[in-house]
Short mmCIF file of C-alpha atoms in Angstrom, two decimals:
data_model
loop_
_atom_site.label_atom_id
_atom_site.label_comp_id
_atom_site.label_asym_id
_atom_site.label_seq_id
_atom_site.Cartn_x
_atom_site.Cartn_y
_atom_site.Cartn_z
CA ASN A 20 -10.09 -4.71 6.26
CA ALA A 21 -11.06 -0.89 4.96
CA GLY A 22 -8.24 0.04 7.51
CA VAL A 23 -9.32 4.27 7.43
CA THR A 24 -12.22 5.89 5.12
CA GLN A 25 -12.97 9.10 4.63
CA THR A 26 -15.68 10.36 3.19
CA PRO A 27 -15.76 12.54 1.47
CA LYS A 28 -12.04 13.41 -0.38
CA PHE A 29 -13.77 16.78 -1.90
CA GLN A 30 -15.12 19.67 -1.16
CA VAL A 31 -16.35 23.14 -1.53
CA LEU A 32 -18.21 25.11 0.84
CA LYS A 33 -19.06 28.51 0.60
CA THR A 34 -18.69 31.21 4.03
CA GLY A 35 -21.28 29.83 6.50
CA GLN A 36 -22.72 27.09 4.78
CA SER A 37 -22.29 23.67 7.75
CA MET A 38 -20.42 20.23 7.03
CA THR A 39 -19.43 17.12 8.26
CA LEU A 40 -16.75 15.38 7.09
CA GLN A 41 -16.98 11.67 8.46
CA CYS A 42 -14.14 9.14 9.21
CA ALA A 43 -14.49 5.37 10.93
CA GLN A 44 -12.70 2.68 10.72
CA ASP A 45 -13.23 -0.73 10.69
CA MET A 46 -9.80 -1.96 13.01
CA ASN A 47 -11.55 -1.96 16.43
CA HIS A 48 -9.36 1.03 17.82
CA GLU A 49 -9.82 2.72 21.09
CA TYR A 50 -7.83 5.85 19.88
CA MET A 51 -9.24 9.20 16.74
CA SER A 52 -8.00 11.87 15.88
CA TRP A 53 -8.78 15.00 13.76
CA TYR A 54 -5.91 16.59 12.35
CA ARG A 55 -5.94 19.21 9.57
CA GLN A 56 -2.67 20.37 7.54
CA ASP A 57 -2.54 23.88 6.26
CA PRO A 58 -0.57 24.55 2.52
CA GLY A 59 3.20 24.07 3.36
CA MET A 60 2.91 22.92 6.63
CA GLY A 61 1.97 19.59 9.85
CA LEU A 62 -0.68 18.47 10.77
CA ARG A 63 -1.97 19.87 13.44
CA LEU A 64 -4.55 18.28 15.76
CA ILE A 65 -7.95 19.11 15.50
CA HIS A 66 -10.13 17.43 18.08
CA TYR A 67 -9.42 13.77 19.44
CA SER A 68 -11.89 10.75 20.98
CA VAL A 69 -9.85 6.96 23.55
CA GLY A 70 -13.38 5.72 23.46
CA ALA A 71 -17.31 5.83 23.25
CA GLY A 72 -18.41 9.04 23.99
CA ILE A 73 -15.22 10.36 25.25
CA THR A 74 -13.70 13.29 23.19
CA ASP A 75 -11.21 16.48 24.50
CA GLN A 76 -9.97 19.51 21.88
CA GLY A 77 -6.48 19.56 19.89
CA GLU A 78 -4.00 22.64 19.47
CA VAL A 79 -6.72 23.47 17.30
CA PRO A 80 -10.48 22.98 17.86
CA ASN A 81 -12.38 26.59 17.15
CA GLY A 82 -15.11 26.01 14.40
CA TYR A 83 -16.04 21.95 14.81
CA ASN A 84 -17.68 19.57 16.95
CA VAL A 85 -16.66 16.07 17.66
CA SER A 86 -18.64 13.73 18.91
CA ARG A 87 -18.08 9.34 19.19
CA SER A 88 -20.84 7.26 19.44
CA THR A 89 -19.87 4.06 18.46
CA THR A 90 -15.69 3.05 18.37
CA GLU A 91 -16.02 3.47 14.60
CA ASP A 92 -16.90 6.14 13.90
CA PHE A 93 -16.13 9.98 14.59
CA PRO A 94 -17.05 12.69 12.06
CA LEU A 95 -16.05 16.21 12.44
CA ARG A 96 -18.62 19.39 12.04
CA LEU A 97 -18.04 22.63 10.82
CA LEU A 98 -20.72 24.69 11.71
CA SER A 99 -19.75 28.10 10.29
CA ALA A 100 -17.18 27.56 7.28
CA ALA A 101 -14.76 30.09 7.20
CA PRO A 102 -11.89 30.40 4.46
CA SER A 103 -9.29 30.67 6.99
CA GLN A 104 -10.16 26.24 7.24
CA THR A 105 -9.56 25.70 4.20
CA SER A 106 -6.91 22.53 4.15
CA VAL A 107 -6.53 19.00 4.26
CA TYR A 108 -8.04 17.21 7.53
CA PHE A 109 -6.58 13.99 8.25
CA CYS A 110 -8.30 11.13 9.74
CA ALA A 111 -6.35 8.32 12.48
CA SER A 112 -6.87 5.51 14.71
CA SER A 113 -4.83 3.34 17.14
CA TYR A 114 -5.30 1.52 20.43
CA GLY A 115 -5.16 2.47 23.18
CA ARG A 116 -3.24 2.09 26.18
CA GLY A 117 -1.48 -1.81 26.88
CA GLY A 118 1.68 -1.62 27.49
CA ASN A 119 1.93 -1.63 23.50
CA TYR A 120 3.03 1.08 21.68
CA ASN A 121 0.74 1.49 19.19
CA GLU A 122 0.73 3.10 15.26
CA GLN A 123 -1.58 5.59 14.06
CA PHE A 124 -3.18 4.54 11.42
CA PHE A 125 -4.03 7.72 8.50
CA GLY A 126 -7.08 7.37 6.72
CA PRO A 127 -6.61 9.30 2.94
CA GLY A 128 -7.48 12.54 3.53
CA THR A 129 -10.51 15.37 2.91
CA ARG A 130 -9.49 18.86 0.50
CA LEU A 131 -12.19 20.88 1.67
CA THR A 132 -12.08 24.32 -0.11
CA VAL A 133 -13.79 27.93 1.32
CA LEU A 134 -14.98 30.09 -0.15
CA ALA B 11 3.03 21.68 25.75
CA GLN B 12 5.45 20.64 23.03
CA THR B 13 6.52 21.28 20.07
CA VAL B 14 9.06 20.26 16.94
CA THR B 15 10.83 22.13 14.61
CA GLN B 16 12.32 21.28 10.88
CA SER B 17 14.59 23.92 10.75
CA GLN B 18 15.32 22.96 6.52
CA PRO B 19 12.23 23.99 3.95
CA GLU B 20 14.20 22.37 1.31
CA MET B 21 16.73 19.16 0.69
CA SER B 22 18.06 17.72 -2.32
CA VAL B 23 19.47 15.07 -3.08
CA GLN B 24 21.70 13.05 -6.36
CA GLU B 25 19.88 9.51 -6.43
CA ALA B 26 21.84 7.64 -4.92
CA GLU B 27 23.66 9.92 -2.81
CA THR B 28 23.08 10.20 1.33
CA VAL B 29 20.87 13.04 3.17
CA THR B 30 19.83 13.72 6.50
CA LEU B 31 16.65 15.57 7.12
CA SER B 32 16.67 17.42 10.60
CA CYS B 33 14.55 17.58 13.98
CA THR B 34 14.48 19.42 17.08
CA TYR B 35 12.30 18.67 20.02
CA ASP B 36 11.24 21.22 23.30
CA THR B 37 9.64 18.09 25.68
CA SER B 38 9.76 17.99 29.59
CA GLU B 39 9.01 14.48 29.18
CA SER B 40 11.52 11.42 29.23
CA ASP B 41 9.20 8.80 27.61
CA TYR B 42 7.83 9.95 24.39
CA TYR B 43 8.12 8.17 20.71
CA LEU B 44 9.46 10.15 17.62
CA PHE B 45 8.82 8.98 14.77
CA TRP B 46 9.36 10.06 10.86
CA TYR B 47 6.86 10.42 8.20
CA LYS B 48 6.34 10.33 5.13
CA GLN B 49 4.07 11.68 2.97
CA PRO B 50 3.90 10.96 -1.18
CA PRO B 51 1.96 13.29 -3.30
CA SER B 52 -0.38 11.30 -3.15
CA ARG B 53 -0.76 12.31 0.33
CA GLN B 54 -0.80 9.16 2.65
CA MET B 55 1.33 9.50 5.18
CA ILE B 56 3.79 7.05 5.27
CA LEU B 57 5.15 5.65 8.93
CA VAL B 58 9.14 5.78 7.99
CA ILE B 59 10.92 4.91 11.38
CA ARG B 60 10.19 5.29 15.22
CA GLN B 61 12.06 5.56 17.80
CA GLU B 62 11.29 5.54 21.17
CA ALA B 63 13.54 7.52 23.92
CA TYR B 64 13.58 5.02 26.26
CA LYS B 65 15.83 2.60 23.25
CA GLN B 66 19.81 4.55 23.36
CA GLN B 67 20.36 2.52 19.77
CA ASN B 68 19.29 4.77 16.60
CA ALA B 69 16.04 3.06 15.42
CA THR B 70 17.04 1.66 11.23
CA GLU B 71 15.24 0.23 9.22
CA ASN B 72 16.47 -0.57 5.58
CA ARG B 73 17.74 2.40 3.84
CA PHE B 74 16.33 4.92 6.90
CA SER B 75 18.47 5.42 10.39
CA VAL B 76 17.97 7.95 12.70
CA ASN B 77 20.27 9.29 15.00
CA PHE B 78 19.05 9.57 18.13
CA GLN B 79 20.59 12.35 20.97
CA LYS B 80 17.61 12.52 23.78
CA ALA B 81 20.86 15.15 25.69
CA ALA B 82 20.70 17.54 22.74
CA LYS B 83 16.46 17.03 21.77
CA SER B 84 18.14 15.64 18.09
CA PHE B 85 16.65 13.13 15.43
CA SER B 86 17.61 13.28 12.60
CA LEU B 87 17.35 10.32 9.52
CA LYS B 88 19.44 9.22 7.52
CA ILE B 89 18.39 8.00 4.05
CA SER B 90 21.08 6.08 2.52
CA ASP B 91 21.50 5.63 -1.22
CA SER B 92 18.45 7.45 -2.00
CA GLN B 93 16.13 7.27 -4.96
CA LEU B 94 13.61 8.63 -7.18
CA GLY B 95 10.56 7.14 -5.19
CA ASP B 96 11.71 8.74 -1.59
CA ALA B 97 10.64 12.18 -2.91
CA ALA B 98 8.21 13.36 -0.48
CA MET B 99 7.51 15.61 2.81
CA TYR B 100 9.28 14.14 5.86
CA PHE B 101 7.44 15.32 8.85
CA CYS B 102 9.20 15.19 12.32
CA ALA B 103 6.54 14.01 14.69
CA TYR B 104 6.55 14.01 18.97
CA ARG B 105 4.33 11.55 20.96
CA SER B 106 3.66 11.54 24.55
CA ALA B 107 4.30 7.48 26.11
CA ARG B 108 2.10 8.14 28.67
CA ARG B 109 -0.90 10.56 27.92
CA ALA B 110 -3.63 8.66 26.23
CA GLY B 111 -5.14 9.37 22.77
CA ASN B 112 -1.14 8.61 21.15
CA MET B 113 -2.64 11.95 19.59
CA LEU B 114 1.48 13.88 17.55
CA THR B 115 3.03 16.88 17.29
CA PHE B 116 4.59 17.13 14.09
CA GLY B 117 7.03 19.74 12.41
CA GLY B 118 6.50 21.45 9.94
CA GLY B 119 8.17 19.36 7.32
CA THR B 120 10.58 19.04 5.40
CA ARG B 121 10.19 19.12 1.33
CA LEU B 122 12.44 16.25 -0.33
CA MET B 123 13.68 16.29 -3.94
CA VAL B 124 16.08 13.75 -5.65
CA LYS B 125 17.66 14.09 -9.16
CA PRO B 126 18.70 12.44 -11.30
#
């Protein structure tokens, strides 16, 4: 298993550009989520999904779109990049409910710089 | 909404000594999980230890143990026999046991330095 993979690892954008951060998992996890980590801070939830076709907003959703057309993939779209979106982005996944504790698996992160 | 607070931005410890990292949280829920994650310079998020709120016994994982005080909403991490490889950012995190999605709420982190 590759686990949770994210591409690209690094990206530099200009203000106003759009792009998609890719996230994929091969563990058949129902739940997936996106977090951002600003310098010296903890991770904050952007969007999450509890299954294909189902997404919802987290703490800091503005400026980002998500969709979940398959169980494996959960892309994060920046519509019009702003310097405030300079951050490290983490994707995570886990099994859904089932009465048991289900560990979150994190991807390696994407470092995004918006100039 | 839940909040997680780590009041120590930085801590340092001598190699082989013991250090305790603090974490407090606020929630109205009774069923939840608490975690400590380690983030080395590689950025990878590594689960160190977890605690189920319904368990009174404190979790331990080798040199890592927690002091879970549910009434006080406190969840500290003790690292015994500190090693150079323990140097990293440490994040305390909360997760509801009831809400779908398994989303985590993180504290601001504590940078741990280990002196040889």
